[in-house]
XYZ file of C-alpha atoms in Angstrom:
415
model
C 102.382 106.827 -13.007
C 100.152 103.783 -13.584
C 96.522 103.525 -14.729
C 93.746 100.986 -14.419
C 90.160 100.865 -15.687
C 87.281 100.111 -13.331
C 84.111 98.703 -14.932
C 81.057 96.888 -13.598
C 77.629 95.593 -14.589
C 78.370 95.005 -18.253
C 75.511 92.456 -18.462
C 76.499 90.992 -21.810
C 73.605 88.927 -23.166
C 70.915 90.823 -21.280
C 68.720 91.518 -24.306
C 66.679 89.487 -26.779
C 66.072 92.335 -29.235
C 68.709 92.327 -32.023
C 69.160 96.108 -31.983
C 69.805 96.147 -28.229
C 72.179 93.202 -28.565
C 74.109 95.147 -31.204
C 74.255 98.314 -29.097
C 75.263 96.330 -26.010
C 78.150 94.665 -27.848
C 79.120 98.015 -29.363
C 79.333 99.697 -25.950
C 81.559 96.883 -24.650
C 83.781 97.068 -27.721
C 84.090 100.857 -27.464
C 85.049 100.620 -23.785
C 87.836 98.140 -24.484
C 89.062 100.201 -27.430
C 89.271 103.214 -25.112
C 91.272 101.178 -22.595
C 93.763 100.229 -25.307
C 93.970 103.809 -26.560
C 94.484 105.208 -23.074
C 97.178 102.645 -22.317
C 95.721 101.347 -19.058
C 97.827 98.768 -17.247
C 94.903 96.527 -16.325
C 91.094 96.371 -16.343
C 89.053 95.462 -13.251
C 85.438 94.309 -13.756
C 83.470 94.290 -10.503
C 80.747 91.806 -11.262
C 77.940 91.005 -13.695
C 80.230 90.660 -16.682
C 77.504 88.553 -18.294
C 73.787 88.704 -17.597
C 73.594 85.013 -16.702
C 76.177 82.551 -15.441
C 76.074 80.458 -18.608
C 75.166 82.829 -21.470
C 74.560 82.040 -25.106
C 77.851 80.992 -26.681
C 77.464 83.533 -29.485
C 77.562 86.289 -26.842
C 80.652 84.747 -25.235
C 82.370 84.355 -28.600
C 81.803 87.997 -29.575
C 83.066 89.189 -26.183
C 86.101 86.927 -26.453
C 87.127 88.495 -29.772
C 87.350 91.911 -28.084
C 89.048 90.552 -24.954
C 91.736 88.941 -27.126
C 92.507 92.366 -28.601
C 93.051 93.676 -25.070
C 95.276 90.701 -24.296
C 97.390 91.359 -27.380
C 97.831 94.941 -26.147
C 99.312 93.522 -22.929
C 96.373 94.519 -20.719
C 95.148 91.841 -18.270
C 91.507 91.728 -17.181
C 90.681 90.987 -13.543
C 87.163 90.084 -12.392
C 84.995 89.210 -9.417
C 81.620 87.481 -9.555
C 78.477 89.565 -9.649
C 75.009 88.514 -8.568
C 74.294 87.398 -12.157
C 77.565 85.526 -12.683
C 77.119 82.491 -10.471
C 75.240 79.284 -11.319
C 73.576 76.747 -9.010
C 76.179 74.088 -9.859
C 79.044 76.462 -9.031
C 80.714 76.752 -12.461
C 79.994 79.700 -14.725
C 81.492 81.056 -17.926
C 83.675 83.316 -15.735
C 85.335 80.210 -14.286
C 85.868 78.771 -17.763
C 87.457 81.990 -19.049
C 89.616 82.132 -15.921
C 90.807 78.566 -16.513
C 91.577 79.459 -20.142
C 93.676 82.418 -19.007
C 91.413 84.975 -20.682
C 90.306 86.556 -17.410
C 91.699 86.319 -13.891
C 89.471 86.037 -10.820
C 90.912 88.090 -7.973
C 88.523 87.073 -5.192
C 90.711 84.473 -3.483
C 89.465 83.391 -0.074
C 89.691 80.594 2.451
C 88.145 79.821 5.823
C 90.501 79.606 8.786
C 88.840 78.895 12.102
C 85.789 81.118 12.237
C 87.212 83.764 9.889
C 87.147 84.318 6.135
C 90.649 85.150 4.969
C 91.202 87.009 1.700
C 94.458 86.738 -0.206
C 95.795 89.671 -2.179
C 96.395 89.334 -5.892
C 99.320 91.484 -7.024
C 99.366 92.924 -10.524
C 102.769 92.055 -11.941
C 103.340 95.289 -13.848
C 102.152 97.920 -11.366
C 102.469 96.167 -8.010
C 98.854 97.079 -7.183
C 97.342 94.671 -4.669
C 93.767 93.569 -5.267
C 91.431 91.817 -2.852
C 87.708 91.376 -3.030
C 84.585 89.413 -2.295
C 82.393 88.210 -5.119
C 78.625 88.375 -4.905
C 77.377 85.102 -3.474
C 74.168 83.152 -3.736
C 71.323 82.909 -1.256
C 72.558 85.381 1.333
C 75.987 83.818 1.876
C 77.691 87.071 0.890
C 76.648 88.858 4.108
C 77.868 85.928 6.211
C 81.292 86.142 4.556
C 81.535 89.856 5.316
C 80.422 89.330 8.906
C 83.360 86.981 9.608
C 85.877 88.666 7.300
C 89.399 88.942 8.721
C 89.667 92.709 8.188
C 92.746 93.130 10.355
C 94.847 90.976 8.017
C 93.785 93.132 5.064
C 94.268 96.451 6.813
C 97.859 95.811 7.887
C 99.020 95.002 4.325
C 101.338 97.652 2.849
C 101.312 99.011 -0.695
C 98.676 100.360 -3.085
C 95.479 98.427 -2.314
C 92.187 98.017 -4.187
C 89.116 96.376 -2.638
C 86.684 94.999 -5.233
C 83.066 94.283 -4.292
C 79.620 93.796 -5.821
C 77.196 94.995 -3.164
C 75.077 97.937 -2.109
C 76.421 99.885 0.876
C 73.727 100.771 3.397
C 74.961 104.307 4.059
C 75.186 105.098 0.335
C 72.072 103.470 -1.150
C 69.958 105.640 -3.448
C 66.430 106.163 -2.156
C 64.846 104.190 -4.984
C 66.849 101.127 -3.848
C 65.748 101.363 -0.215
C 64.398 97.794 -0.327
C 67.607 96.341 -1.762
C 69.753 94.186 0.512
C 72.907 96.025 1.538
C 75.952 95.875 3.774
C 77.090 98.519 6.298
C 80.422 100.127 5.524
C 81.777 98.773 8.824
C 81.894 95.303 7.188
C 84.584 96.535 4.782
C 88.300 96.699 5.611
C 89.516 100.239 6.264
C 92.354 102.168 4.712
C 92.324 100.852 1.130
C 93.343 103.332 -1.542
C 90.378 102.542 -3.791
C 87.062 100.736 -3.255
C 85.906 99.426 -6.640
C 82.165 98.793 -6.527
C 79.555 97.158 -8.678
C 75.867 96.180 -8.459
C 74.429 99.710 -8.196
C 73.269 100.767 -11.658
C 74.082 104.406 -11.096
C 77.386 106.265 -11.219
C 78.492 107.344 -7.757
C 81.635 108.721 -6.105
C 81.717 108.694 -2.307
C 83.943 109.256 0.702
C 83.399 108.081 4.275
C 85.705 108.198 7.325
C 88.506 105.626 6.787
C 87.121 104.864 3.292
C 88.630 107.490 1.025
C 87.400 106.590 -2.460
C 84.267 104.457 -2.902
C 83.394 104.338 -6.585
C 80.471 102.871 -8.543
C 80.808 103.271 -12.335
C 77.246 102.097 -13.032
C 76.360 99.865 -15.988
C 78.407 100.028 -19.152
C 75.250 99.745 -21.239
C 72.046 98.582 -19.631
C 70.728 95.493 -17.919
C 67.207 96.697 -17.117
C 64.470 98.973 -18.373
C 65.278 101.601 -15.777
C 68.789 101.811 -17.204
C 67.335 102.589 -20.624
C 65.202 105.314 -19.090
C 68.103 106.875 -17.218
C 70.308 106.823 -20.311
C 67.530 108.400 -22.380
C 67.238 111.149 -19.750
C 70.918 111.953 -20.208
C 72.756 109.886 -17.607
C 76.236 109.021 -18.862
C 77.401 105.414 -19.108
C 81.005 104.323 -18.981
C 83.852 103.453 -16.641
C 86.555 105.005 -14.493
C 90.239 105.335 -15.322
C 92.326 105.653 -12.173
C 95.857 107.105 -12.248
C 98.027 106.111 -9.293
C 101.517 105.585 -7.898
C 101.699 105.078 -4.140
C 98.171 106.483 -3.922
C 95.355 107.597 -6.212
C 96.302 110.734 -8.113
C 93.351 111.173 -10.467
C 90.024 109.492 -11.260
C 88.448 110.273 -14.606
C 85.113 108.994 -15.916
C 85.277 107.777 -19.503
C 81.878 108.038 -21.162
C 80.771 105.403 -23.651
C 78.261 106.451 -26.285
C 75.193 104.238 -26.082
C 72.450 105.455 -28.397
C 70.459 108.461 -29.544
C 67.108 108.601 -27.839
C 63.894 110.432 -27.106
C 62.447 110.329 -23.600
C 58.773 111.134 -23.097
C 56.831 111.083 -19.846
C 53.040 111.226 -19.866
C 50.876 111.881 -16.790
C 47.386 110.410 -17.200
C 46.067 111.750 -13.888
C 42.532 113.089 -14.192
C 42.070 111.886 -17.780
C 39.918 109.078 -19.041
C 41.370 106.209 -21.040
C 40.101 107.446 -24.436
C 41.595 110.909 -23.912
C 44.910 109.376 -22.845
C 44.938 107.094 -25.888
C 44.331 110.051 -28.217
C 47.088 112.171 -26.670
C 49.616 109.336 -26.603
C 49.016 108.649 -30.296
C 50.267 112.166 -31.044
C 53.737 110.977 -30.072
C 53.851 108.984 -33.303
C 54.438 112.253 -35.171
C 57.762 112.882 -33.381
C 61.040 112.669 -35.295
C 62.163 109.270 -34.020
C 64.160 108.014 -36.995
C 67.277 106.127 -35.874
C 66.519 106.668 -32.185
C 65.397 104.620 -29.211
C 62.112 105.899 -27.807
C 61.547 105.609 -24.075
C 57.963 106.272 -22.994
C 56.938 106.390 -19.340
C 53.213 106.563 -18.601
C 52.050 107.167 -15.046
C 49.169 108.540 -13.013
C 45.617 107.487 -12.185
C 43.022 107.417 -14.953
C 39.789 109.122 -13.919
C 37.772 106.693 -16.000
C 38.050 103.660 -18.224
C 40.446 100.743 -18.258
C 44.176 100.747 -18.907
C 43.552 98.194 -21.651
C 41.522 100.872 -23.528
C 44.844 102.523 -24.387
C 46.235 100.751 -27.456
C 49.917 100.707 -26.568
C 50.578 98.091 -29.250
C 49.483 100.430 -32.030
C 51.409 103.334 -30.494
C 54.602 101.263 -30.442
C 53.988 99.998 -33.981
C 53.479 103.555 -35.187
C 56.764 104.712 -33.674
C 58.638 101.775 -35.168
C 57.028 102.542 -38.512
C 58.453 106.064 -38.293
C 61.973 104.642 -38.003
C 62.448 104.212 -34.238
C 65.122 101.601 -33.517
C 63.329 100.344 -30.436
C 60.466 101.439 -28.190
C 60.653 100.918 -24.443
C 57.355 101.383 -22.632
C 57.077 101.717 -18.843
C 53.491 101.835 -17.604
C 54.013 100.324 -14.153
C 52.974 103.629 -12.581
C 49.650 103.735 -14.457
C 46.460 102.892 -12.539
C 42.746 103.344 -12.997
C 40.341 104.762 -10.448
C 37.593 102.450 -11.707
C 39.765 99.336 -11.704
C 42.211 99.555 -8.776
C 44.974 96.996 -8.410
C 47.747 96.168 -5.996
C 50.681 98.477 -6.702
C 54.244 97.818 -5.575
C 56.297 100.998 -5.671
C 59.827 100.815 -6.978
C 62.102 101.219 -9.973
C 63.961 97.913 -10.177
C 61.984 94.897 -11.371
C 63.637 92.624 -8.802
C 62.626 94.963 -5.954
C 59.028 95.189 -7.175
C 58.841 91.407 -7.470
C 60.214 91.023 -3.957
C 57.621 93.434 -2.563
C 54.777 91.588 -4.302
C 56.040 88.266 -2.956
C 56.174 89.674 0.576
C 52.640 91.029 0.145
C 51.191 87.730 -1.080
C 53.351 85.155 0.717
C 51.082 84.741 3.749
C 48.248 83.644 1.499
C 50.183 80.461 0.705
C 49.660 77.454 2.971
C 52.831 75.323 3.151
C 54.257 72.998 5.778
C 57.865 74.277 5.629
C 58.387 77.842 6.813
C 61.466 78.301 4.618
C 59.170 78.234 1.587
C 57.655 81.473 2.864
C 61.036 83.202 2.567
C 60.713 85.540 -0.464
C 64.419 85.057 -1.267
C 63.745 81.364 -1.937
C 61.093 82.226 -4.499
C 63.306 84.899 -6.058
C 66.190 82.440 -6.474
C 63.963 79.789 -8.058
C 62.406 82.449 -10.305
C 65.864 83.577 -11.450
C 66.758 80.007 -12.425
C 63.473 79.380 -14.236
C 63.882 82.587 -16.254
C 67.030 81.373 -17.974
C 66.589 81.273 -21.729
C 67.018 78.280 -23.999
C 70.556 78.202 -25.356
C 71.596 77.874 -28.975
C 71.505 74.206 -29.997
C 69.951 73.075 -26.708
C 67.131 70.554 -27.011
C 63.776 71.264 -25.407
C 64.214 68.257 -23.127
C 67.734 69.348 -22.119
C 66.503 72.895 -21.471
C 63.706 71.691 -19.201
C 66.038 69.345 -17.321
C 68.541 72.173 -16.755
C 65.885 74.450 -15.270
C 64.455 71.719 -13.052
C 67.926 70.725 -11.830
C 68.765 74.350 -11.073
C 65.558 74.797 -9.053
C 66.206 71.546 -7.165
C 69.718 72.699 -6.234
C 68.352 76.009 -4.915
C 65.790 74.187 -2.759
C 68.466 71.799 -1.512
C 70.719 74.686 -0.492
C 67.784 76.263 1.334
C 67.167 73.056 3.256
C 63.799 72.403 1.637
C 65.013 69.158 0.073
C 67.316 66.514 1.490
C 69.884 64.400 -0.298
């Protein structure tokens, strides 16, 4: 019997706060230690290994120390790109680590005629055959799936794993209804295991001709919603799959993230002063050594949202020993001061909805500039942080060059 580990959405380097950086690195280290202890034959990471394509080198260095321990234990790591792993110039840290022999990319493809042909990568020890499609930039991913040579993949014999980093239309959670997705018919049939990434929620599914479709969810957290879900008790971790000629057992291995307190406050029917007074009572909770997640929602009957001193509330909790305070007040409105509200849980989805709402108010000559995906891609590039040792001038040039390359790929600019 053989075993492999299936991880996704590790998002190393996602956080600026030192305590979250420490917890993030700790979760990654614990996961790899578990893989060594369990004696897995290989590890498969289905996208978003790092939070950006070229992360801070200190983050890469710390990850590399743990990966080397896995290498010394004789466990190879296989990866595909996630939506966060690519860069406008086409080379990311994943490519560098692949070249160095630290990781191995298993999404090997070529175009023959009008078809995308995927080559299998065979694990030397177990004979497992891996094929997959990495997340691509600017909508190219769907085009690859549309012209994928599925017949060539389906007729291959042996134990087969299909790795992907996409939402599946038939399986999308309701809160991700606005997220781009692919129908299951785009995927090759008859694989023994479909190793997914991109959905930040653990899920185990079965559809006709697609026996095991698995999403492990994030290993730690890449977004605020992940923190909230973890604080509400959702487990984080990865799958360990036991197999011979077919899958025999799938077991979820939980990774301890942090101790937390989750509080939800409904301000509906209350004025801002009353809400401020009641929220301040949270400061008296026993929060020492814990992450506090506070979600405030509802419609204030009177007053402004700014009347609630969230800064003092957070400071008070930190003063009582909280490790970190995450505040979500996106669902809070005021009857006296209405505002445009975009419903959703993921920041990227909310941003996309706001762009769609406001895009027609912009007067531009090129219609492609009214495509919200163009703005989202440019925004993603411009949000990249300044790297350790990078000059201000170099940082600005890198962002401008990245935005220019996005606009060139979209056909806004010409060579």
